[in-house]
XYZ file of C-alpha atoms in Angstrom:
713
model
C -46.933 -72.825 1.439
C -44.536 -72.759 4.409
C -44.429 -69.849 6.984
C -41.793 -67.312 6.138
C -38.708 -67.596 8.329
C -37.339 -64.081 9.525
C -34.423 -63.347 7.340
C -31.794 -60.705 8.368
C -29.070 -58.700 6.497
C -25.666 -59.791 7.515
C -23.440 -56.897 7.331
C -19.849 -57.794 7.111
C -17.380 -55.221 8.692
C -14.185 -56.829 7.836
C -12.230 -53.661 6.485
C -9.652 -53.129 9.232
C -7.533 -50.063 9.849
C -4.117 -51.711 9.567
C -1.047 -50.259 11.122
C 1.228 -53.339 10.657
C 4.644 -53.926 9.279
C 5.889 -56.257 6.650
C 6.677 -58.767 9.187
C 3.123 -59.157 10.471
C 1.830 -60.219 7.112
C 1.272 -63.774 8.269
C -1.194 -62.262 10.808
C -4.727 -61.041 9.896
C -5.755 -58.186 12.449
C -9.391 -58.130 13.536
C -11.802 -60.391 14.857
C -11.519 -64.275 13.907
C -15.172 -64.618 13.293
C -17.079 -61.709 12.348
C -20.610 -62.830 12.213
C -22.699 -64.721 15.146
C -26.142 -66.343 15.136
C -27.954 -67.002 18.200
C -31.508 -67.395 19.117
C -33.497 -65.057 20.968
C -33.711 -66.292 24.602
C -36.545 -65.578 26.854
C -34.313 -63.346 28.753
C -30.516 -62.245 28.816
C -29.375 -62.888 32.393
C -27.105 -60.427 34.034
C -23.264 -61.307 33.759
C -23.921 -64.623 32.234
C -21.591 -65.072 29.237
C -23.594 -65.046 25.830
C -20.517 -65.933 23.597
C -16.758 -65.360 23.339
C -15.078 -63.210 20.729
C -11.690 -63.528 19.674
C -9.817 -60.391 18.506
C -6.179 -59.852 17.770
C -4.294 -56.601 16.360
C -1.042 -58.699 15.655
C 0.789 -56.508 18.103
C -0.238 -57.922 21.440
C -3.707 -56.228 21.895
C -2.153 -53.449 23.983
C -4.718 -50.928 25.239
C -7.656 -53.325 23.604
C -11.016 -51.457 24.035
C -14.490 -52.726 23.303
C -17.590 -50.912 22.454
C -21.237 -52.520 22.298
C -23.975 -50.864 20.291
C -26.456 -51.539 22.991
C -25.801 -49.922 26.391
C -27.050 -53.000 28.131
C -24.007 -55.343 27.215
C -20.370 -55.244 27.556
C -17.292 -57.170 26.428
C -14.920 -58.384 29.346
C -11.191 -58.433 28.818
C -11.172 -62.184 27.900
C -13.867 -61.478 25.073
C -16.765 -62.554 26.856
C -20.083 -60.714 25.991
C -22.290 -60.383 28.868
C -25.520 -58.551 29.732
C -25.225 -55.694 32.324
C -28.678 -56.472 33.646
C -31.719 -58.997 33.046
C -33.196 -57.974 29.742
C -35.647 -59.517 27.193
C -35.697 -57.496 24.110
C -32.508 -55.958 22.596
C -33.162 -55.933 18.950
C -32.447 -58.027 15.938
C -28.674 -57.115 15.569
C -25.816 -56.331 18.151
C -22.487 -54.701 16.942
C -19.268 -54.873 18.795
C -16.476 -52.569 17.901
C -12.876 -53.462 18.979
C -9.960 -51.023 18.725
C -6.286 -50.839 19.693
C -3.667 -48.272 18.681
C -2.695 -50.696 15.802
C -6.216 -51.944 14.389
C -9.972 -51.858 14.614
C -12.926 -54.104 13.603
C -16.561 -54.756 13.792
C -18.341 -57.949 14.761
C -22.012 -58.786 14.149
C -24.352 -60.705 16.452
C -27.387 -61.805 14.621
C -30.431 -62.505 17.174
C -32.758 -64.787 15.370
C -36.114 -64.144 16.355
C -35.278 -60.651 17.916
C -37.477 -57.656 17.324
C -36.363 -54.471 15.863
C -35.118 -51.563 18.082
C -33.956 -48.399 16.208
C -30.881 -46.183 17.020
C -28.472 -48.547 18.656
C -25.853 -48.599 15.841
C -26.027 -44.799 15.843
C -25.537 -44.722 19.812
C -22.264 -46.359 19.410
C -20.898 -44.230 16.481
C -22.850 -41.063 17.737
C -24.360 -40.301 14.538
C -27.377 -37.928 14.729
C -30.746 -38.850 13.485
C -34.292 -37.836 13.420
C -37.022 -39.457 15.503
C -37.532 -43.060 14.358
C -40.093 -43.714 11.743
C -42.467 -46.787 13.014
C -41.525 -49.457 10.704
C -44.495 -51.379 8.627
C -44.232 -55.117 8.409
C -42.773 -55.823 5.126
C -40.889 -58.597 3.426
C -37.924 -56.541 2.254
C -35.559 -56.675 5.169
C -32.452 -53.995 5.325
C -30.190 -53.055 7.916
C -27.624 -50.350 7.841
C -24.424 -50.849 6.129
C -21.082 -49.680 7.735
C -18.085 -49.358 5.399
C -14.661 -48.188 6.394
C -13.199 -45.346 4.264
C -10.026 -45.846 2.272
C -10.510 -49.577 1.449
C -7.936 -50.874 -0.763
C -8.490 -53.233 -4.038
C -10.044 -55.291 -5.283
C -13.432 -53.615 -6.239
C -16.320 -54.173 -6.410
C -16.532 -55.836 -3.138
C -19.843 -56.993 -1.351
C -20.688 -54.928 1.782
C -24.157 -56.243 2.530
C -27.166 -58.045 1.469
C -30.929 -57.245 1.345
C -33.417 -60.093 1.580
C -37.001 -60.465 0.526
C -38.578 -63.272 2.100
C -41.839 -63.002 0.105
C -40.480 -61.878 -3.403
C -42.429 -63.104 -6.427
C -40.639 -65.215 -8.856
C -39.167 -63.008 -11.748
C -39.049 -60.088 -9.787
C -35.794 -58.090 -9.274
C -34.047 -55.856 -6.561
C -33.577 -52.133 -7.674
C -31.197 -49.705 -5.769
C -31.467 -45.920 -6.163
C -30.365 -42.767 -4.521
C -27.127 -40.548 -4.182
C -24.240 -42.845 -4.945
C -26.062 -44.994 -7.399
C -28.177 -43.098 -9.938
C -27.447 -39.637 -8.371
C -24.248 -37.900 -8.334
C -21.784 -39.137 -7.394
C -23.060 -41.950 -9.484
C -21.875 -45.499 -9.676
C -20.529 -46.066 -6.114
C -23.109 -48.628 -5.048
C -24.748 -51.439 -6.957
C -27.179 -54.436 -6.270
C -27.287 -57.908 -7.555
C -30.718 -57.711 -8.910
C -31.348 -61.495 -8.221
C -29.430 -62.055 -5.042
C -29.838 -58.526 -3.338
C -26.052 -58.545 -2.542
C -24.939 -54.695 -2.106
C -21.413 -53.975 -3.331
C -19.276 -50.904 -3.330
C -17.024 -49.947 -6.564
C -14.370 -47.814 -5.330
C -12.830 -46.527 -1.825
C -14.880 -43.901 0.141
C -13.802 -40.914 1.796
C -15.749 -40.092 4.865
C -14.583 -36.472 4.857
C -16.405 -35.990 1.541
C -19.546 -37.869 2.298
C -20.248 -39.428 5.773
C -23.538 -41.177 5.015
C -25.416 -42.224 1.898
C -29.288 -42.515 1.906
C -30.192 -45.186 -0.594
C -33.422 -47.020 -1.318
C -34.157 -50.479 -2.256
C -37.310 -51.940 -3.992
C -38.461 -54.770 -5.828
C -39.696 -54.513 -9.507
C -41.386 -56.768 -11.900
C -40.088 -57.667 -15.354
C -41.732 -54.573 -16.796
C -39.976 -52.347 -13.963
C -43.038 -51.377 -12.064
C -42.294 -51.446 -8.465
C -43.857 -54.408 -6.287
C -42.576 -53.388 -2.794
C -40.815 -50.418 -1.566
C -38.897 -48.228 -1.795
C -37.204 -49.127 1.585
C -34.550 -46.840 2.943
C -30.909 -48.193 3.214
C -28.292 -46.205 5.116
C -24.791 -46.508 4.272
C -22.449 -45.161 6.985
C -18.678 -44.494 6.115
C -16.735 -45.565 9.318
C -13.869 -42.992 9.817
C -10.196 -43.760 9.775
C -7.397 -41.587 11.107
C -6.439 -40.314 7.656
C -6.105 -36.442 8.221
C -3.533 -34.622 9.956
C -4.278 -31.788 12.341
C -3.531 -28.556 10.709
C -3.310 -25.101 12.201
C -5.246 -22.747 9.885
C -5.206 -19.540 11.536
C -1.727 -18.295 11.462
C 0.569 -16.605 11.907
C 0.328 -17.017 15.409
C 2.008 -14.023 17.353
C 1.524 -13.501 21.203
C 2.471 -10.851 23.430
C 3.421 -10.943 27.282
C 4.204 -8.099 29.453
C 7.797 -8.682 31.146
C 7.735 -9.409 34.746
C 4.056 -11.018 34.127
C 3.066 -13.624 37.023
C 3.657 -17.169 36.539
C 0.780 -18.834 34.709
C 0.022 -15.547 32.819
C -1.879 -16.695 29.507
C -0.123 -15.373 26.379
C -2.378 -16.843 23.525
C -4.302 -19.884 22.280
C -3.410 -22.022 19.481
C -6.104 -24.550 17.926
C -5.756 -26.864 15.135
C -8.498 -28.482 12.954
C -8.630 -32.249 12.091
C -11.059 -33.251 9.403
C -11.588 -36.669 10.798
C -14.710 -37.636 12.710
C -15.076 -35.253 15.738
C -16.931 -38.067 17.792
C -13.839 -40.374 17.468
C -10.403 -40.254 19.062
C -9.435 -39.623 15.245
C -10.210 -36.020 15.537
C -9.237 -35.888 19.432
C -6.385 -33.539 19.529
C -3.551 -33.020 22.288
C -1.008 -30.237 22.016
C 2.672 -29.887 23.214
C 5.734 -27.705 22.748
C 8.178 -29.448 20.434
C 11.032 -26.825 20.555
C 11.807 -23.380 21.938
C 14.094 -20.917 20.563
C 16.238 -19.450 22.390
C 16.373 -21.893 25.153
C 17.565 -19.446 27.622
C 17.255 -18.361 30.601
C 15.163 -21.354 30.824
C 14.252 -24.177 28.107
C 10.919 -24.313 29.563
C 9.631 -20.890 29.440
C 6.186 -21.614 28.450
C 3.599 -24.456 28.940
C 0.777 -25.322 26.541
C -2.568 -26.836 27.762
C -2.727 -30.172 26.099
C -6.334 -30.073 25.561
C -7.127 -26.364 25.098
C -4.054 -25.074 23.354
C -3.538 -21.998 25.646
C 0.055 -20.950 26.145
C 0.899 -19.853 29.607
C 4.225 -18.601 31.351
C 5.859 -20.994 33.743
C 8.868 -19.084 34.786
C 9.157 -16.631 37.416
C 8.426 -12.771 36.853
C 12.275 -12.198 37.417
C 13.197 -14.540 34.731
C 10.677 -12.615 32.553
C 12.836 -9.458 32.372
C 13.052 -7.860 28.882
C 16.485 -6.030 29.561
C 18.350 -9.126 30.571
C 16.846 -11.494 28.047
C 19.186 -12.693 25.393
C 16.370 -12.022 22.772
C 13.109 -10.624 23.750
C 11.336 -12.681 21.021
C 10.659 -16.638 21.375
C 9.510 -18.960 18.897
C 7.658 -22.125 19.963
C 7.210 -25.148 17.671
C 3.575 -26.203 18.445
C 2.503 -29.813 17.847
C -0.938 -31.105 17.568
C -1.544 -34.956 17.633
C -4.821 -36.605 17.276
C -5.822 -40.133 18.810
C -5.680 -38.128 22.190
C -1.978 -37.806 21.773
C -1.129 -41.762 21.411
C 2.133 -42.500 19.467
C -0.071 -43.732 16.500
C -1.686 -40.366 16.097
C -1.027 -38.081 13.228
C 0.769 -34.841 13.901
C 0.747 -31.173 12.487
C 2.908 -28.323 13.616
C 2.873 -24.503 13.636
C 5.291 -21.830 15.006
C 4.081 -19.487 17.785
C 6.090 -16.347 18.030
C 5.868 -14.697 21.414
C 7.206 -11.178 22.129
C 8.257 -10.044 25.705
C 6.697 -6.601 25.683
C 8.501 -3.812 27.666
C 7.187 -1.772 30.576
C 8.507 1.334 31.702
C 10.438 -0.296 34.617
C 13.737 1.911 33.913
C 13.771 5.703 34.356
C 15.895 7.712 31.942
C 19.232 8.941 33.316
C 21.554 11.753 32.232
C 25.105 10.551 31.182
C 26.492 13.381 33.333
C 25.147 16.074 35.830
C 26.480 18.926 34.026
C 26.675 20.234 30.478
C 28.455 23.324 28.811
C 27.515 25.277 25.879
C 28.691 28.627 24.476
C 26.737 30.734 21.931
C 27.544 34.222 20.411
C 25.196 36.894 21.268
C 22.333 37.324 18.765
C 22.631 33.726 17.409
C 19.928 31.222 17.373
C 19.471 27.408 16.871
C 20.755 24.313 18.737
C 23.586 24.905 21.218
C 24.106 21.698 22.884
C 22.793 18.053 22.952
C 21.934 16.481 26.133
C 22.580 12.793 26.232
C 20.503 10.136 28.308
C 20.590 6.304 29.129
C 17.339 4.323 29.394
C 17.307 0.232 29.357
C 13.859 0.118 28.036
C 12.607 -0.891 24.584
C 13.923 1.952 22.089
C 10.565 1.394 20.022
C 8.408 2.128 22.631
C 7.146 5.264 24.926
C 8.907 3.682 27.974
C 12.314 4.801 26.257
C 11.170 7.780 24.376
C 12.446 10.892 26.353
C 10.630 14.071 27.160
C 12.658 17.065 28.397
C 11.675 20.136 30.349
C 13.295 23.196 31.655
C 12.477 23.721 34.971
C 14.560 26.710 36.104
C 16.690 29.385 34.653
C 14.327 30.475 31.482
C 12.376 33.420 32.713
C 12.563 35.278 29.222
C 11.725 31.961 27.421
C 14.792 32.488 25.597
C 15.540 28.563 25.373
C 13.709 25.622 24.173
C 14.652 22.006 24.313
C 13.102 19.272 21.968
C 13.747 15.409 21.694
C 15.884 14.149 18.672
C 13.646 11.000 17.668
C 16.461 9.189 16.408
C 19.095 9.599 19.129
C 16.678 10.401 22.131
C 19.034 13.392 22.908
C 17.628 16.674 24.082
C 18.421 19.407 21.787
C 18.588 22.703 23.662
C 18.138 25.635 21.374
C 18.277 29.478 21.596
C 14.894 30.783 20.221
C 15.266 34.341 21.199
C 18.728 36.280 20.818
C 20.727 36.548 23.637
C 22.445 39.838 24.757
C 25.978 39.716 26.091
C 25.634 43.343 27.497
C 22.708 42.100 29.582
C 23.916 38.653 30.833
C 26.897 36.952 29.809
C 26.117 33.709 31.559
C 22.946 31.467 31.840
C 22.364 28.241 33.975
C 19.326 26.173 33.130
C 18.107 23.120 35.054
C 16.545 20.497 33.090
C 14.480 17.230 33.764
C 14.123 14.312 31.689
C 11.083 11.772 31.819
C 9.512 9.041 29.587
C 6.576 9.648 27.420
C 4.991 6.422 29.190
C 4.562 6.626 33.093
C 6.951 4.387 35.333
C 5.716 1.443 36.971
C 4.645 1.984 40.537
C 7.601 0.723 42.092
C 10.031 2.833 40.000
C 10.492 6.473 40.400
C 12.683 9.298 38.762
C 15.832 9.917 40.562
C 18.441 12.649 40.902
C 20.041 11.328 37.755
C 17.033 12.278 35.871
C 18.110 15.983 36.259
C 21.056 18.067 34.698
C 22.440 21.322 34.663
C 23.425 23.183 31.548
C 25.928 26.230 31.806
C 25.636 28.566 28.987
C 28.413 31.117 28.104
C 27.388 34.270 25.875
C 30.348 35.350 23.685
C 30.463 39.149 22.917
C 30.290 40.087 19.264
C 30.406 43.595 17.708
C 26.760 44.361 16.973
C 25.457 46.700 14.348
C 24.303 50.255 15.478
C 20.648 50.725 15.818
C 18.663 53.569 14.491
C 15.890 54.955 16.795
C 13.274 55.386 15.835
C 13.214 53.104 12.794
C 11.760 54.007 10.528
C 12.108 57.782 10.791
C 9.340 60.053 9.490
C 9.490 63.768 8.350
C 6.805 66.045 6.296
C 7.945 68.634 3.981
C 6.573 70.690 1.358
C 7.790 69.752 -2.203
C 10.127 72.063 -3.793
C 11.791 73.286 -0.924
C 15.036 75.199 -1.483
C 18.079 73.042 -1.971
C 20.119 72.758 1.257
C 17.025 72.624 3.554
C 17.616 70.528 6.685
C 15.158 67.634 6.888
C 16.229 65.994 10.198
C 19.119 64.482 12.329
C 19.204 60.716 12.643
C 20.270 58.994 15.702
C 21.861 55.652 15.934
C 23.158 53.984 19.082
C 25.720 51.185 19.569
C 24.530 48.123 21.508
C 28.210 47.416 22.625
C 27.832 49.671 25.617
C 30.725 48.175 27.204
C 32.941 49.361 24.178
C 33.912 52.789 23.186
C 33.098 53.194 19.794
C 32.172 56.000 17.320
C 29.527 55.845 14.596
C 29.679 57.371 11.063
C 26.513 57.852 8.869
C 26.392 57.434 4.998
C 23.589 57.395 2.479
C 22.905 53.879 1.362
C 19.915 54.221 -0.935
C 18.507 57.414 -2.304
C 16.691 56.615 -5.510
C 16.220 60.427 -6.636
C 19.418 61.687 -5.315
C 17.934 64.608 -3.447
C 19.627 63.995 -0.080
C 22.940 64.329 1.715
C 23.768 63.178 5.200
C 26.599 64.745 7.475
C 28.944 61.550 8.423
C 29.540 62.790 11.983
C 26.227 64.288 13.358
C 23.716 62.663 10.961
C 22.099 65.726 9.770
C 20.104 65.424 6.824
C 19.762 67.966 3.976
C 18.662 68.533 0.473
C 20.719 68.653 -2.675
C 18.190 69.086 -5.184
C 14.363 70.205 -5.271
C 11.853 67.486 -3.795
C 9.205 66.815 -6.265
C 5.992 65.107 -5.098
C 5.058 64.056 -8.845
C 8.484 62.166 -9.210
C 8.141 58.468 -10.205
C 10.297 57.872 -7.201
C 7.592 59.111 -4.683
C 4.781 56.669 -3.898
C 1.740 57.935 -2.247
C 3.284 61.025 -1.576
C 6.142 59.443 0.393
C 9.747 59.342 -0.641
C 12.000 56.500 0.921
C 15.766 56.637 1.665
C 17.837 54.237 3.534
C 21.094 55.385 5.649
C 23.821 53.414 7.100
C 25.442 53.718 10.634
C 29.036 52.011 10.866
C 30.985 51.847 14.174
C 34.604 51.586 14.547
C 34.823 47.952 15.650
C 37.402 45.435 14.250
C 35.703 44.255 12.016
C 33.258 47.271 11.908
C 29.556 46.556 12.242
C 26.929 48.495 10.051
C 23.143 49.118 10.741
C 20.776 50.226 8.462
C 17.722 52.757 9.041
C 14.716 54.086 6.991
C 13.661 57.543 6.449
C 9.985 58.204 5.155
C 9.374 61.800 3.861
C 5.949 62.745 3.443
C 5.769 65.335 0.497
C 2.979 68.085 0.667
C 1.993 69.257 -2.546
C 2.090 72.787 -3.958
C 0.720 74.032 -7.269
C 3.643 73.292 -9.432
C 1.646 71.623 -12.423
C -0.650 73.178 -14.928
C -3.692 71.285 -16.128
C -3.752 69.747 -19.844
C -6.709 68.661 -21.882
C -7.776 65.535 -23.926
C -8.189 64.810 -26.706
C -6.381 67.270 -29.016
C -7.922 66.112 -32.216
C -11.644 65.947 -33.456
C -13.669 65.682 -36.550
C -17.017 66.971 -37.630
C -18.983 66.502 -40.875
C -19.297 69.531 -43.302
C -23.086 69.027 -43.439
C -23.431 67.895 -39.802
C -26.986 68.852 -38.282
C -25.503 68.214 -34.883
C -22.794 71.071 -34.500
C -21.433 69.430 -31.215
C -17.678 68.872 -31.960
C -15.988 67.279 -29.036
C -16.285 66.988 -25.302
C -13.074 67.971 -23.593
C -11.546 66.753 -20.244
C -8.814 68.181 -18.291
C -6.503 66.649 -15.708
C -3.632 67.765 -13.146
C -0.706 66.095 -11.592
C -1.322 67.989 -8.452
C -3.462 67.233 -5.482
C -6.845 68.784 -4.480
C -7.264 71.822 -4.030
C -4.576 72.412 -6.766
C -6.637 70.729 -9.343
C -10.340 71.082 -10.302
C -12.626 72.802 -10.748
C -11.161 73.627 -14.040
C -12.048 76.702 -16.121
C -12.288 76.122 -20.031
C -11.643 79.009 -22.416
C -11.231 79.477 -26.270
C -7.972 81.633 -26.243
C -8.656 83.534 -29.438
C -10.824 82.951 -32.600
C -8.933 82.458 -35.987
C -12.299 83.164 -37.943
C -13.414 86.581 -37.921
C -17.051 85.934 -37.363
C -16.513 83.506 -34.354
C -17.936 80.326 -35.308
C -16.742 78.313 -32.330
C -18.302 78.002 -28.913
C -17.106 76.086 -25.380
C -19.499 75.399 -22.626
C -18.822 74.023 -19.326
C -20.417 70.471 -18.456
C -19.032 69.933 -14.922
C -15.579 70.652 -12.951
C -13.429 68.632 -15.174
C -15.316 68.613 -18.626
C -16.570 71.062 -21.368
C -18.323 70.862 -24.852
C -16.979 72.448 -27.981
C -19.398 73.396 -30.646
C -19.805 74.982 -33.874
C -22.190 77.894 -34.394
C -22.348 77.038 -38.212
C -21.322 74.433 -40.708
C -17.760 74.902 -42.127
C -16.176 74.006 -45.321
C -13.956 70.838 -45.568
C -10.532 71.776 -43.957
C -8.360 71.482 -40.788
C -8.975 74.170 -37.998
C -6.642 74.841 -35.080
C -8.637 76.011 -31.779
C -6.357 77.197 -28.857
C -8.071 76.002 -25.654
C -6.953 77.579 -22.526
C -7.579 75.585 -19.197
C -6.916 77.114 -15.684
C -6.901 75.222 -12.291
C -7.926 76.196 -8.742
C -4.952 76.584 -7.198
C -3.377 79.587 -5.481
C -2.094 81.080 -7.473
C -3.810 79.152 -10.253
C -1.749 77.862 -13.040
C -2.913 77.983 -16.938
C -2.161 75.898 -19.947
C -2.954 76.564 -23.744
C -3.382 73.648 -25.996
C -4.249 73.696 -29.753
C -7.280 71.479 -30.520
C -7.074 70.423 -34.199
C -10.755 70.035 -35.682
C -10.921 68.458 -39.159
C -14.218 69.216 -41.079
C -14.691 66.141 -43.420
C -17.143 65.198 -46.325
C -19.713 63.044 -45.141
C -21.841 61.403 -48.056
C -23.576 58.087 -48.460
C -22.352 57.098 -45.088
C -18.634 57.598 -45.951
C -16.466 60.072 -44.377
C -13.792 61.722 -46.356
C -11.209 63.662 -44.561
C -8.302 63.142 -47.031
C -8.448 66.950 -48.618
C -8.139 67.863 -44.800
C -5.157 65.541 -44.214
C -6.692 64.539 -40.937
C -7.048 61.389 -39.158
C -10.251 59.371 -40.067
C -12.266 60.017 -36.958
C -15.847 61.460 -37.267
C -17.074 64.020 -35.137
C -19.831 61.770 -33.793
C -17.040 59.080 -32.815
C -14.894 61.838 -31.026
C -18.109 62.890 -29.242
C -18.890 59.324 -28.225
C -15.381 58.766 -27.013
C -15.449 61.992 -24.975
C -18.805 61.083 -23.349
C -17.394 57.664 -22.478
C -14.508 59.388 -20.731
C -16.951 61.717 -18.987
C -18.998 58.792 -17.731
C -15.908 57.111 -16.223
C -15.366 60.250 -13.997
């Protein structure tokens, strides 16, 4: 058996990012030769050409750039591959990546007899990997497979090959892992006899960037002979994603007068392509500015960071002189570091020039005039101001203050929120006889403070001249209300008092006449000339027109003005009580059974409309007995109640008992009331009073009702 010759997997990277037009179809962009084999020399000599590479993008190779997977080699502009220093071991494979704005391709240099060095391919493409695991000597030889995304038909296509230098006859290759027998299934497959690995459809790096597969050899029964050995498939990025702005809307604010270079906002876009390549390297620029005055270049955007800054002088950034304080910028993000071949995405940035309080409010005139009738209240004049600042801010909104001429606090001023005018109001009635003219000094300021270099001038104050118009004012009673105390039942014609009303119009000579306005009981009269009030009827404290012993009447005082004015005065008469009401008893009907063992008939109560001491204690008496042997008895319970009882049972009938009750007034007053007592038949818990013609109230019921009334006192 001959010794095994080291075999390597030759990975063909032939898929090229084509950016060609129809007339270039006779040219195939990429490396003219994609795989090279050289023997491992004893040493690679510095600057000595190893081989020559030929690459064409069919567009003249403008901006051609090479990258080598090993940091110890470079490709010169003429395509020659040279070492940067003397070196002995570089691994089994070198990869060379060529790229222009129009095409890119990969070439492979297989070093026969070279030793494995991990990580060189990942260095060029900046793929992160864990620490290399020492490889054991094995007959299955695999190398990473690089496949450009978005390949076109036909499929399947071979992308690599696995070699087993010591594979027994009849054994087969088997491929497993994500993309083979795990989701997404069926993307890769292997020729079980030759070891060729193929892809069945185009790949998307933004969906899956790498696939970790495993290769093993199995016998005819499917038992593993060797492996599994890891096989990494790396999807090479193509520039197939446009930059997008995902965080809008983009609204920025900058204060007017800001220094040149003031940062307004930052706009950044996202590109789904590989961030380690120029496919996702973004550059920003302003495509359009609206409006384009006073300068078409009011702003600048940092091409790398996306910071938008002002580039005009503070004087041009004056909100009050701008045609529109809102600017809209069309911002473009372009990948491929801004090269013409890069894909673009746009978004709109809205920039608001914010107002600052650099203009003080000014009155439209120095003096304002107003007239108001004496006694009237409300707004008398609107003071107008001008302010160039933004009407939606506190730099425009005005605040007014009366700084002189308002010692009695008769005036107030408030801001109309819609017009910004100062509404001057009378809040306390003015009196023409006291002052016919008023002069106010008013200042206006903004809600927000002015900027340091601006101050309030003389035009921020104004004078208001107010003329008070004389009106015929109503006479005024003094005092009001008027109060007097009298006994009730005083004789008709008795003088109660003389009212007094004065005319506020002291500068006018007017007479006053009096009249009754409201006299609910009709008890009073007033002399129209001198205001003397006397009675026309007896005053009754117990009248329904009297409340809490006070009777209320209203009088009018009318002057002789044209038209005449009338004032109203109130008279409160406190009535002192006299004993002019006799007491009365309750109840006046009672029942009792003819065979009752309890001879109590009813508890009587007494009441009096008068006030103490003209009421209780009351004296209860039986005025006269209608029965010769005196069968009735009345006994005092307290100052307001007494008990009526029988001395013996009576036959079923109606009885009338005169009850006399006397109050404690001086002189006392007496009232006699008949108490009707019904004697009823009470058998088997039934009360029969029909024969007596009386209400169906038992004596016991009447007694309970009387006791209840007593308990409430």
